[in-house]
mmCIF file of C-alpha atoms and ligand atoms in Angstrom:
data_model
loop_
_atom_site.group_PDB
_atom_site.id
_atom_site.type_symbol
_atom_site.label_atom_id
_atom_site.label_comp_id
_atom_site.label_asym_id
_atom_site.label_seq_id
_atom_site.Cartn_x
_atom_site.Cartn_y
_atom_site.Cartn_z
ATOM 1 C CA MET A 5 0.000 0.000 0.000
ATOM 2 C CA GLN A 6 1.426 3.371 -1.035
ATOM 3 C CA VAL A 7 1.975 5.863 1.789
ATOM 4 C CA LEU A 8 2.930 9.513 1.339
ATOM 5 C CA VAL A 9 4.231 11.788 4.095
ATOM 6 C CA VAL A 10 4.073 15.493 3.155
ATOM 7 C CA PHE A 11 5.778 18.014 5.396
ATOM 8 C CA GLU A 12 6.228 21.766 5.595
ATOM 9 C CA SER A 13 9.172 23.078 7.604
ATOM 10 C CA MET A 14 10.743 26.463 8.213
ATOM 11 C CA PHE A 15 13.614 25.706 10.620
ATOM 12 C CA GLY A 16 13.948 21.959 9.979
ATOM 13 C CA ASN A 17 12.204 20.471 13.023
ATOM 14 C CA THR A 18 9.079 19.314 11.205
ATOM 15 C CA GLU A 19 11.275 17.810 8.509
ATOM 16 C CA ILE A 20 13.138 15.757 11.145
ATOM 17 C CA VAL A 21 9.793 14.621 12.573
ATOM 18 C CA ALA A 22 8.407 13.758 9.110
ATOM 19 C CA ARG A 23 11.462 11.683 8.214
ATOM 20 C CA ALA A 24 11.257 9.854 11.557
ATOM 21 C CA ILE A 25 7.554 9.113 10.941
ATOM 22 C CA GLY A 26 8.546 7.831 7.482
ATOM 23 C CA LYS A 27 11.161 5.581 9.070
ATOM 24 C CA GLY A 28 8.584 4.141 11.463
ATOM 25 C CA LEU A 29 6.164 3.500 8.608
ATOM 26 C CA ALA A 30 8.832 2.056 6.313
ATOM 27 C CA ALA A 31 9.249 -1.021 8.505
ATOM 28 C CA SER A 32 5.977 -2.339 7.032
ATOM 29 C CA CYS A 33 4.900 -0.028 4.145
ATOM 30 C CA GLU A 34 6.208 1.528 0.963
ATOM 31 C CA VAL A 35 6.586 5.187 1.905
ATOM 32 C CA ASP A 36 7.734 8.459 0.318
ATOM 33 C CA VAL A 37 8.505 11.548 2.399
ATOM 34 C CA VAL A 38 8.294 14.830 0.449
ATOM 35 C CA ASN A 39 8.553 18.531 1.110
ATOM 36 C CA VAL A 40 5.218 20.242 0.434
ATOM 37 C CA ASP A 41 6.980 22.290 -2.290
ATOM 38 C CA ASP A 42 7.443 19.027 -4.247
ATOM 39 C CA ALA A 43 4.181 17.289 -3.294
ATOM 40 C CA PRO A 44 1.920 15.965 -6.092
ATOM 41 C CA ALA A 45 -1.306 17.807 -6.960
ATOM 42 C CA HIS A 46 -3.408 14.596 -6.654
ATOM 43 C CA TRP A 47 -3.729 11.935 -3.998
ATOM 44 C CA ASP A 48 -5.807 9.226 -5.632
ATOM 45 C CA GLY A 49 -4.146 5.839 -5.448
ATOM 46 C CA LEU A 50 -2.637 6.473 -2.036
ATOM 47 C CA GLY A 51 -3.472 4.133 0.844
ATOM 48 C CA LEU A 52 -2.467 6.672 3.484
ATOM 49 C CA LEU A 53 -1.584 10.363 3.419
ATOM 50 C CA VAL A 54 0.249 11.785 6.447
ATOM 51 C CA ALA A 55 0.550 15.596 6.398
ATOM 52 C CA GLY A 56 2.245 17.893 8.882
ATOM 53 C CA GLY A 57 3.660 21.334 9.418
ATOM 54 C CA PRO A 58 4.745 23.834 12.053
ATOM 55 C CA THR A 59 2.101 25.596 14.146
ATOM 56 C CA HIS A 60 2.099 29.316 13.339
ATOM 57 C CA ALA A 61 -0.253 31.818 14.960
ATOM 58 C CA HIS A 62 -2.303 28.956 16.503
ATOM 59 C CA GLY A 63 -2.831 27.072 13.246
ATOM 60 C CA MET A 64 -1.303 26.196 9.901
ATOM 61 C CA SER A 65 1.163 28.728 8.516
ATOM 62 C CA ARG A 66 0.125 31.483 6.098
ATOM 63 C CA SER A 67 2.357 33.396 3.694
ATOM 64 C CA GLY A 68 2.653 36.229 6.255
ATOM 65 C CA THR A 69 3.821 33.949 9.095
ATOM 66 C CA ARG A 70 6.226 32.152 6.742
ATOM 67 C CA LYS A 71 7.726 35.538 5.902
ATOM 68 C CA GLY A 72 8.273 36.019 9.643
ATOM 69 C CA ALA A 73 10.167 32.715 9.803
ATOM 70 C CA TRP A 74 12.078 33.511 6.608
ATOM 71 C CA GLN A 75 13.520 36.612 8.247
ATOM 72 C CA GLN A 76 14.921 34.480 11.068
ATOM 73 C CA VAL A 77 16.731 31.954 8.846
ATOM 74 C CA GLU A 78 19.988 32.717 7.138
ATOM 75 C CA GLY A 79 19.841 31.312 3.609
ATOM 76 C CA GLY A 80 16.075 30.765 3.632
ATOM 77 C CA VAL A 81 13.542 28.338 5.017
ATOM 78 C CA ARG A 82 12.973 24.686 3.998
ATOM 79 C CA SER A 83 9.487 25.119 2.496
ATOM 80 C CA ALA A 84 8.376 28.066 0.370
ATOM 81 C CA THR A 85 4.717 27.088 0.444
ATOM 82 C CA GLY A 86 2.531 25.599 3.186
ATOM 83 C CA ILE A 87 0.339 22.564 3.864
ATOM 84 C CA ARG A 88 -2.677 24.908 4.165
ATOM 85 C CA GLU A 89 -2.302 25.892 0.511
ATOM 86 C CA TRP A 90 -1.444 22.377 -0.659
ATOM 87 C CA LEU A 91 -4.333 20.671 1.165
ATOM 88 C CA SER A 92 -6.776 23.396 0.085
ATOM 89 C CA ALA A 93 -5.896 22.744 -3.558
ATOM 90 C CA LEU A 94 -6.352 18.939 -3.332
ATOM 91 C CA PRO A 95 -9.446 17.649 -5.136
ATOM 92 C CA LYS A 96 -11.984 15.478 -3.291
ATOM 93 C CA ALA A 97 -10.687 11.898 -3.089
ATOM 94 C CA GLU A 98 -12.416 9.580 -5.547
ATOM 95 C CA ARG A 99 -11.565 6.453 -3.536
ATOM 96 C CA ARG A 100 -10.951 5.810 0.151
ATOM 97 C CA VAL A 101 -7.749 7.453 1.397
ATOM 98 C CA LEU A 102 -6.815 7.149 5.051
ATOM 99 C CA VAL A 103 -5.283 10.281 6.578
ATOM 100 C CA ALA A 104 -3.281 11.344 9.623
ATOM 101 C CA THR A 105 -1.938 14.780 10.519
ATOM 102 C CA PHE A 106 0.819 16.041 12.780
ATOM 103 C CA ASP A 107 2.454 19.296 13.731
ATOM 104 C CA THR A 108 5.303 20.747 15.701
ATOM 105 C CA ARG A 109 4.484 23.293 18.362
ATOM 106 C CA ILE A 110 5.639 24.696 21.665
ATOM 107 C CA ARG A 111 5.241 22.327 24.629
ATOM 108 C CA LYS A 112 2.298 24.002 26.363
ATOM 109 C CA ALA A 113 -1.428 23.257 26.587
ATOM 110 C CA ARG A 114 -2.990 23.072 23.134
ATOM 111 C CA TRP A 115 -5.545 25.761 23.960
ATOM 112 C CA LEU A 116 -2.595 28.165 24.444
ATOM 113 C CA THR A 117 -0.500 27.173 21.422
ATOM 114 C CA GLY A 118 -3.083 26.099 18.843
ATOM 115 C CA SER A 119 -2.288 23.224 16.500
ATOM 116 C CA ALA A 120 -1.594 23.055 12.769
ATOM 117 C CA ALA A 121 -2.504 19.339 12.808
ATOM 118 C CA VAL A 122 -6.090 20.042 13.860
ATOM 119 C CA GLY A 123 -6.605 22.483 10.968
ATOM 120 C CA ALA A 124 -4.920 20.141 8.477
ATOM 121 C CA ARG A 125 -7.211 17.298 9.564
ATOM 122 C CA LYS A 126 -10.305 19.460 8.948
ATOM 123 C CA LEU A 127 -9.158 20.209 5.399
ATOM 124 C CA LEU A 128 -8.519 16.514 4.713
ATOM 125 C CA LEU A 129 -11.872 15.355 6.093
ATOM 126 C CA LYS A 130 -13.621 17.932 3.863
ATOM 127 C CA ARG A 131 -11.889 16.206 0.928
ATOM 128 C CA ARG A 132 -13.228 12.798 2.001
ATOM 129 C CA GLY A 133 -10.110 11.635 3.807
ATOM 130 C CA ILE A 134 -10.784 8.998 6.478
ATOM 131 C CA PRO A 135 -8.914 9.523 9.775
ATOM 132 C CA LEU A 136 -6.584 6.715 10.837
ATOM 133 C CA ALA A 137 -5.469 8.431 14.068
ATOM 134 C CA PRO A 138 -6.145 11.653 16.007
ATOM 135 C CA PRO A 139 -3.934 14.691 15.209
ATOM 136 C CA GLU A 140 -0.518 14.369 16.879
ATOM 137 C CA SER A 141 1.890 17.072 18.080
ATOM 138 C CA PHE A 142 5.646 16.937 18.526
ATOM 139 C CA PHE A 143 7.244 19.545 20.739
ATOM 140 C CA VAL A 144 9.914 22.193 20.236
ATOM 141 C CA ASP A 145 11.726 24.551 22.588
ATOM 142 C CA VAL A 146 12.197 28.203 21.744
ATOM 143 C CA GLY A 147 15.866 29.003 21.041
ATOM 144 C CA LYS A 148 17.543 32.357 20.373
ATOM 145 C CA ASN A 149 16.825 32.586 16.622
ATOM 146 C CA ALA A 150 14.733 29.514 15.942
ATOM 147 C CA THR A 151 13.156 26.516 17.657
ATOM 148 C CA ILE A 152 14.743 23.178 18.515
ATOM 149 C CA LEU A 153 13.062 19.781 18.716
ATOM 150 C CA CYS A 154 12.740 18.599 22.321
ATOM 151 C CA GLU A 155 14.693 15.565 23.435
ATOM 152 C CA GLY A 156 13.008 12.274 22.647
ATOM 153 C CA GLU A 157 10.582 13.711 20.081
ATOM 154 C CA GLN A 158 12.378 12.231 17.075
ATOM 155 C CA GLU A 159 12.077 8.768 18.639
ATOM 156 C CA ARG A 160 8.428 9.410 19.539
ATOM 157 C CA ALA A 161 7.778 10.395 15.911
ATOM 158 C CA GLU A 162 9.300 7.142 14.678
ATOM 159 C CA ALA A 163 7.120 5.209 17.135
ATOM 160 C CA TRP A 164 4.034 7.117 15.915
ATOM 161 C CA GLY A 165 4.931 6.153 12.330
ATOM 162 C CA ALA A 166 5.134 2.499 13.400
ATOM 163 C CA LEU A 167 1.755 2.810 15.143
ATOM 164 C CA LEU A 168 0.200 4.216 11.947
ATOM 165 C CA ALA A 169 1.675 1.310 9.971
ATOM 166 C CA ALA A 170 0.187 -1.207 12.424
ATOM 167 C CA ARG A 171 -3.268 0.446 12.221
ATOM 168 C CA LEU A 172 -3.031 0.554 8.443
ATOM 169 C CA LEU A 173 -2.342 -3.189 8.291
ATOM 170 C CA GLU A 174 -5.229 -3.891 10.700
ATOM 171 C CA THR A 175 -7.569 -1.761 8.577
ATOM 172 C CA ALA A 176 -6.461 -3.503 5.378
ATOM 173 C CA ALA A 177 -6.953 -6.925 6.995
ATOM 174 C CA GLY A 178 -10.382 -6.334 8.345
HETATM 175 C C1 FMN B 230 5.686 33.221 12.746
HETATM 176 C C2 FMN B 230 5.643 32.115 13.769
HETATM 177 C C3 FMN B 230 4.506 31.932 14.540
HETATM 178 C C4 FMN B 230 4.462 30.897 15.503
HETATM 179 N N1 FMN B 230 3.312 30.706 16.227
HETATM 180 C C5 FMN B 230 3.244 29.639 17.081
HETATM 181 C C6 FMN B 230 2.028 29.333 17.774
HETATM 182 O O1 FMN B 230 1.015 30.019 17.658
HETATM 183 N N2 FMN B 230 2.019 28.239 18.596
HETATM 184 C C7 FMN B 230 3.121 27.432 18.794
HETATM 185 O O2 FMN B 230 3.039 26.465 19.531
HETATM 186 N N3 FMN B 230 4.290 27.702 18.129
HETATM 187 C C8 FMN B 230 4.363 28.770 17.287
HETATM 188 N N4 FMN B 230 5.537 29.019 16.611
HETATM 189 C C9 FMN B 230 6.674 28.124 16.799
HETATM 190 C C10 FMN B 230 6.643 27.055 15.708
HETATM 191 O O3 FMN B 230 5.607 26.140 15.931
HETATM 192 C C11 FMN B 230 7.990 26.341 15.615
HETATM 193 O O4 FMN B 230 8.929 27.302 15.178
HETATM 194 C C12 FMN B 230 7.909 25.192 14.647
HETATM 195 O O5 FMN B 230 7.180 24.127 15.220
HETATM 196 C C13 FMN B 230 9.255 24.688 14.258
HETATM 197 O O6 FMN B 230 9.072 23.835 13.139
HETATM 198 P P1 FMN B 230 10.023 23.983 11.883
HETATM 199 O O7 FMN B 230 11.433 23.916 12.409
HETATM 200 O O8 FMN B 230 9.707 22.808 11.031
HETATM 201 O O9 FMN B 230 9.734 25.270 11.207
HETATM 202 C C14 FMN B 230 5.595 30.058 15.674
HETATM 203 C C15 FMN B 230 6.742 30.267 14.889
HETATM 204 C C16 FMN B 230 6.776 31.267 13.942
HETATM 205 C C17 FMN B 230 8.009 31.458 13.100
#
């Protein structure tokens, strides 16, 4: 079953998380991990789409918030566009596609930080995606010029990828 992980990342943390999720999934699935800038315009034929990005201003990034990040990164950010734009442009799925979303955000209560994963999930469900798991967050600490993934989060992301793979196999079997 084909699995695609699409990530958006400004400072690199969400990319690390996405690649770890891909690693966890790859133990039992065929998986591609792509930057949202290079993501395909269609998703038919996929068994599972996993999409994630950084939380900006309590939700998914917008061009204005990405500009804010751009100014903090020497040499530019990792993604020029965002998952909000990419998911919004996806057509409705013609066949069943399972979906899961994740984000990176500051380690505080979700009502304080917001969550990009919750917004991304809404967009996917509107396009007939079927949720495989609740939205998941991975945590960052605020550094001087950027944010840094908290200890243990890369490993937790890999474990979450493995959990998705196990659920996917269960769903396919029954
Ligand atoms: C413009 C901007 C707005 C942000 N707003 C929030 C926010 O509302 N809530 C939060 O938890 N983190 C916020 N952050 C921190 C980001 O979530 C964090 O930088 C991101 O998870 C790091 O991922 P990345 O390295 O892949 O860009 C913001 C960061 C930027 C640059």
